[in-house]
mmCIF file of C-alpha atoms and ligand atoms in Angstrom:
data_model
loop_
_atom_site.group_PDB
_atom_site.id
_atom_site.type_symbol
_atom_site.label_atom_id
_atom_site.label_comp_id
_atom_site.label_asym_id
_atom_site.label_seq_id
_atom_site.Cartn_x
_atom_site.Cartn_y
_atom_site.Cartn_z
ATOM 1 C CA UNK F 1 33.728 28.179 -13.960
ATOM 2 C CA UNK F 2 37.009 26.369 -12.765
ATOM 3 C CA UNK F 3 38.644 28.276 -10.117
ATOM 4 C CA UNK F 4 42.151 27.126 -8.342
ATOM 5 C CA UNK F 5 41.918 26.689 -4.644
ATOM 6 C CA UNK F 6 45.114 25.517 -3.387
ATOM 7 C CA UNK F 7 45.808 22.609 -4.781
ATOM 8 C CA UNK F 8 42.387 21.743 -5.616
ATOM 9 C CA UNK F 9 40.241 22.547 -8.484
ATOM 10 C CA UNK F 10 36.276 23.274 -8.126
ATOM 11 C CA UNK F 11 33.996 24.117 -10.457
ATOM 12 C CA UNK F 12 32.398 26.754 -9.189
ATOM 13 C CA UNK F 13 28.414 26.758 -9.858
ATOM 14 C CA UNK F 14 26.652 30.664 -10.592
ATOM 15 C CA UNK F 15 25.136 32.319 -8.285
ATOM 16 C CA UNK F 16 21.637 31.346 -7.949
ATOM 17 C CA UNK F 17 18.305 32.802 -6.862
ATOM 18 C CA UNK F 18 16.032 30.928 -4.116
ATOM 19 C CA UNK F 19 12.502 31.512 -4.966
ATOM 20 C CA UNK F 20 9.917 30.447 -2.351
ATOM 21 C CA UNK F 21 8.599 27.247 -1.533
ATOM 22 C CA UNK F 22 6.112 25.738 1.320
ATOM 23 C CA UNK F 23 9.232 25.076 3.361
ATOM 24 C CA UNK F 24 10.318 28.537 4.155
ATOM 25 C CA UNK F 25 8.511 31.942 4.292
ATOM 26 C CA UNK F 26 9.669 34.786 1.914
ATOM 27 C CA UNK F 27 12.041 36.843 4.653
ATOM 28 C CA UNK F 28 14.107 33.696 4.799
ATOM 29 C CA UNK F 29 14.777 33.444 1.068
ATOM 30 C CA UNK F 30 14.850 37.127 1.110
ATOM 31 C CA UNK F 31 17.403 36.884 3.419
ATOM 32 C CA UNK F 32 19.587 33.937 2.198
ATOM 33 C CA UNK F 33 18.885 35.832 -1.483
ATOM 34 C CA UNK F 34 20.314 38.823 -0.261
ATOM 35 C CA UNK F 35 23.696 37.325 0.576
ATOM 36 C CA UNK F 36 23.988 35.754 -2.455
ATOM 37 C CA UNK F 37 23.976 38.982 -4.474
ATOM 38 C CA UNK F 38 25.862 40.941 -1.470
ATOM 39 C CA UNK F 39 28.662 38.536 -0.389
ATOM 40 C CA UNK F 40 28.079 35.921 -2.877
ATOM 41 C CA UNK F 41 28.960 32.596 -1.227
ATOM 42 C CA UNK F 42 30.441 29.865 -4.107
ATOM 43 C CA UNK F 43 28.255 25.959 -4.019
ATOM 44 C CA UNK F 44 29.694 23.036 -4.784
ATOM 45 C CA UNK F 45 27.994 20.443 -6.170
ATOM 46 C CA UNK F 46 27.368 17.285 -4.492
ATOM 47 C CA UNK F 47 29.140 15.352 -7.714
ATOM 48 C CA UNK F 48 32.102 17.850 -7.414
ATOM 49 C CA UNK F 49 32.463 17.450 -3.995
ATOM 50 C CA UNK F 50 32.475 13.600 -4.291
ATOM 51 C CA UNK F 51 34.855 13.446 -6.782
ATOM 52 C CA UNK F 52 37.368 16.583 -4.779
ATOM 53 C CA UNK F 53 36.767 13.753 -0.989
ATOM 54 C CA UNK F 54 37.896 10.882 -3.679
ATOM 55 C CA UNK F 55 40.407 12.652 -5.717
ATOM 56 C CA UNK F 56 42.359 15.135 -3.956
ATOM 57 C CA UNK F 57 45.072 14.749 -1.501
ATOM 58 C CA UNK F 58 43.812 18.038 0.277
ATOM 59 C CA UNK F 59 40.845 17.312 1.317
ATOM 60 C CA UNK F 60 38.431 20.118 2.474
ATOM 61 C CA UNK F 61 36.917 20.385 5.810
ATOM 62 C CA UNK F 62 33.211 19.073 5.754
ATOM 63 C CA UNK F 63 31.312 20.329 7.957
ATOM 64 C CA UNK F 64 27.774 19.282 8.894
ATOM 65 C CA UNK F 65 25.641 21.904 10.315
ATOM 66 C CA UNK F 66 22.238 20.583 10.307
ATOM 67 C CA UNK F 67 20.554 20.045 13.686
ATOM 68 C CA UNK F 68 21.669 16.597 15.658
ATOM 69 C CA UNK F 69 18.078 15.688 15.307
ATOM 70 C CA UNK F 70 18.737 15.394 11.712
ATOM 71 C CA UNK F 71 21.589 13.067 12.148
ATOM 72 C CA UNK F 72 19.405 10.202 12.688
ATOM 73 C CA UNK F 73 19.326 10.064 8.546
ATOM 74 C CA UNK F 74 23.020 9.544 8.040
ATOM 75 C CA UNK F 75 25.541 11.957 6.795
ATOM 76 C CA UNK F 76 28.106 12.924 4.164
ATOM 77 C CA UNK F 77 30.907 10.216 5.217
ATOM 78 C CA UNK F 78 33.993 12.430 7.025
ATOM 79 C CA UNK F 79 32.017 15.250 7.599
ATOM 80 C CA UNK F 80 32.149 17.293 10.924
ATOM 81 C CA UNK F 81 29.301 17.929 12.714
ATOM 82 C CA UNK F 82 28.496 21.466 13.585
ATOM 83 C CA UNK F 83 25.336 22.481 14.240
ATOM 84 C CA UNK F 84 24.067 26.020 12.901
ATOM 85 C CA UNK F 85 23.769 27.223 16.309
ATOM 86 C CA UNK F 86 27.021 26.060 17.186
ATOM 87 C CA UNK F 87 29.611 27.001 14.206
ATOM 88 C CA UNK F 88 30.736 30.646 14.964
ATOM 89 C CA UNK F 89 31.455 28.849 18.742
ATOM 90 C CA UNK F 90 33.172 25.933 17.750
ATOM 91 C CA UNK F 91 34.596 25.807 14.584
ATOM 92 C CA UNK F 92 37.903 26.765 15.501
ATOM 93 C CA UNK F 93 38.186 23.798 17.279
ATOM 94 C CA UNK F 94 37.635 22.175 13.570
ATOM 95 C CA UNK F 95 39.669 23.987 11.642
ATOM 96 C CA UNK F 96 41.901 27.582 12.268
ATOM 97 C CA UNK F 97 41.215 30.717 10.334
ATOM 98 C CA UNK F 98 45.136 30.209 9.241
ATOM 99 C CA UNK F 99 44.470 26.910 7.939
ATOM 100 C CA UNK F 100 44.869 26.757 3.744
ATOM 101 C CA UNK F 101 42.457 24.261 3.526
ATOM 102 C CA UNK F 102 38.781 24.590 2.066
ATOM 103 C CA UNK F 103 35.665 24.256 4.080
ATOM 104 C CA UNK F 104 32.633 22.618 2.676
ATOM 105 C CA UNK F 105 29.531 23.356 4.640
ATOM 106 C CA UNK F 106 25.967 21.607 3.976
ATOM 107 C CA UNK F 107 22.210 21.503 5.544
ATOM 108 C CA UNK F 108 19.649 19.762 4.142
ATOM 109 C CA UNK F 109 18.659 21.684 1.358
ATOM 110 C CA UNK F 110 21.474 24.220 0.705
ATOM 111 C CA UNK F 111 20.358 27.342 2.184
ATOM 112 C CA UNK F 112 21.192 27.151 5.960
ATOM 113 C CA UNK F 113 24.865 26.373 4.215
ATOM 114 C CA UNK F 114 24.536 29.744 2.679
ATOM 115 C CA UNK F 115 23.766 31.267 5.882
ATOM 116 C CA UNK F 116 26.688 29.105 7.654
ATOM 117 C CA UNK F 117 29.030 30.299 5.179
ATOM 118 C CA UNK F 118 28.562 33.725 5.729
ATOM 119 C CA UNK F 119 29.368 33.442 9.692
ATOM 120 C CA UNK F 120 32.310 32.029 8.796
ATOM 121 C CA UNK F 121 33.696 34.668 6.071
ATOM 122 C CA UNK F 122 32.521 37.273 9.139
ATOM 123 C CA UNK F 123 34.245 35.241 11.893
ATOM 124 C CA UNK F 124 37.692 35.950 9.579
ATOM 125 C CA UNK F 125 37.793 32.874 7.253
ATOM 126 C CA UNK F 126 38.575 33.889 3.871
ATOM 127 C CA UNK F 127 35.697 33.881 1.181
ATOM 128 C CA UNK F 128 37.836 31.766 -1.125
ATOM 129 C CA UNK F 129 38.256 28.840 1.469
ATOM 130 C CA UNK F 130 34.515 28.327 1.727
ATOM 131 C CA UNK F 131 31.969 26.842 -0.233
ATOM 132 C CA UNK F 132 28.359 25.478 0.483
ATOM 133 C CA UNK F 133 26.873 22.012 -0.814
ATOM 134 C CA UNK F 134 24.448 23.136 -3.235
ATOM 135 C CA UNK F 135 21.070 21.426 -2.655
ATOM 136 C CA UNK F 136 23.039 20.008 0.846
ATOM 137 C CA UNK F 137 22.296 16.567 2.305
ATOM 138 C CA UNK F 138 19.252 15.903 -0.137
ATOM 139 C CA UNK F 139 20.974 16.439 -2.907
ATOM 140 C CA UNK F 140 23.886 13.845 -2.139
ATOM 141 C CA UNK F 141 20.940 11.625 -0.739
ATOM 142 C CA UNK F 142 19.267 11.794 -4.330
ATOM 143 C CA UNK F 143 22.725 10.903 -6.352
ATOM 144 C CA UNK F 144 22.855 7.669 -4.486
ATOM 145 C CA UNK F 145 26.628 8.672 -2.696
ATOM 146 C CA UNK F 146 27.933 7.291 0.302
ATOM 147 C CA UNK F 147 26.031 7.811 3.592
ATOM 148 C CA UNK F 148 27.393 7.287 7.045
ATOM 149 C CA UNK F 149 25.127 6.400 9.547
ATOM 150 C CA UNK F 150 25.457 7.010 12.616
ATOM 151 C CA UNK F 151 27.120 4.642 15.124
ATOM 152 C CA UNK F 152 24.737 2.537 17.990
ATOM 153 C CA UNK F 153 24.431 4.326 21.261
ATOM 154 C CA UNK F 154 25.160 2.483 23.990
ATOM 155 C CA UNK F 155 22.718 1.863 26.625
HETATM 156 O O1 LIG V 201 18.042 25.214 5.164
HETATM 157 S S1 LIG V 201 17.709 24.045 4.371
HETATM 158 O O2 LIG V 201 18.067 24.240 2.972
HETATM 159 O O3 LIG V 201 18.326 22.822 4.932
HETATM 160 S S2 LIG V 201 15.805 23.827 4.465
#
């Protein structure tokens, strides 16, 4: 499905069902399952949203929201980080609710995204604006795309 976002054109993937793995216990597919088919937050994939950071002149808002001890591993180049806990507090300091442009959120694996996506639609930011990296950081890790790692601290 091609849908018109401003200036920019995704391809939006279907709606998919989590089914359970070893990582997470049933409530929390349950849950993320149950937004899916109640709000339904739109994915991205991590080739679409490669080609929209290369391609477009309006580039969406990425925003990172694993945890910062996940950082250690690099992340999408550009991207804001935001950590789950943090998002509903912060993001306006990121980008406003008035703002036209898209948001991009990712995890790891693509559910936390789904999760992070809905705060935002409740905070006020319209459905249309956001999308979540479908299989997140992993699956930009596995197509070989850029990775920013994350600078030196200084002692
Ligand atoms: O929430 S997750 O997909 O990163 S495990």
């Amino acid at each position: 499905m091609l849908r018109t976002l401003s200036s920019v054109n995704y391809r939006l993937q279907a709606v998919r069902t989590f089914t359970q793995t070893s990582f997470f216990n049933s409530r929390y597919g349950d849950l993320v399952n149950h937004i899916q088919a109640t709000v339904p937050i739109h994915e991205i994939t991590p080739s679409d949203l490669r080609a929209t950071l290369q391609a477009t002149s309006m580039w969406p808002v990425v925003i990172d929201v694993r945890e910062s001890s996940e950082h250690a591993e690099g992340k999408i180049p550009h991207a804001v980080c935001l950590s789950r806990g943090l998002l509903e507090r912060d993001v306006e300091k990121v980008v406003s609710v008035e703002s036209e442009r898209p948001i991009v959120v990712y995890c790891a694996g693509g559910m936390r995204s789904i999760l992070a996506a809905e705060g935002l639609i409740r905070l006020g930011y319209a459905k249309e604006r956001i999308l979540s990296l479908r299989d997140g950081f992993d699956g930009w890790k596995k197509e070989g795309f850029e990775i920013e790692m994350p600078k030196e601290e200084r002692k």
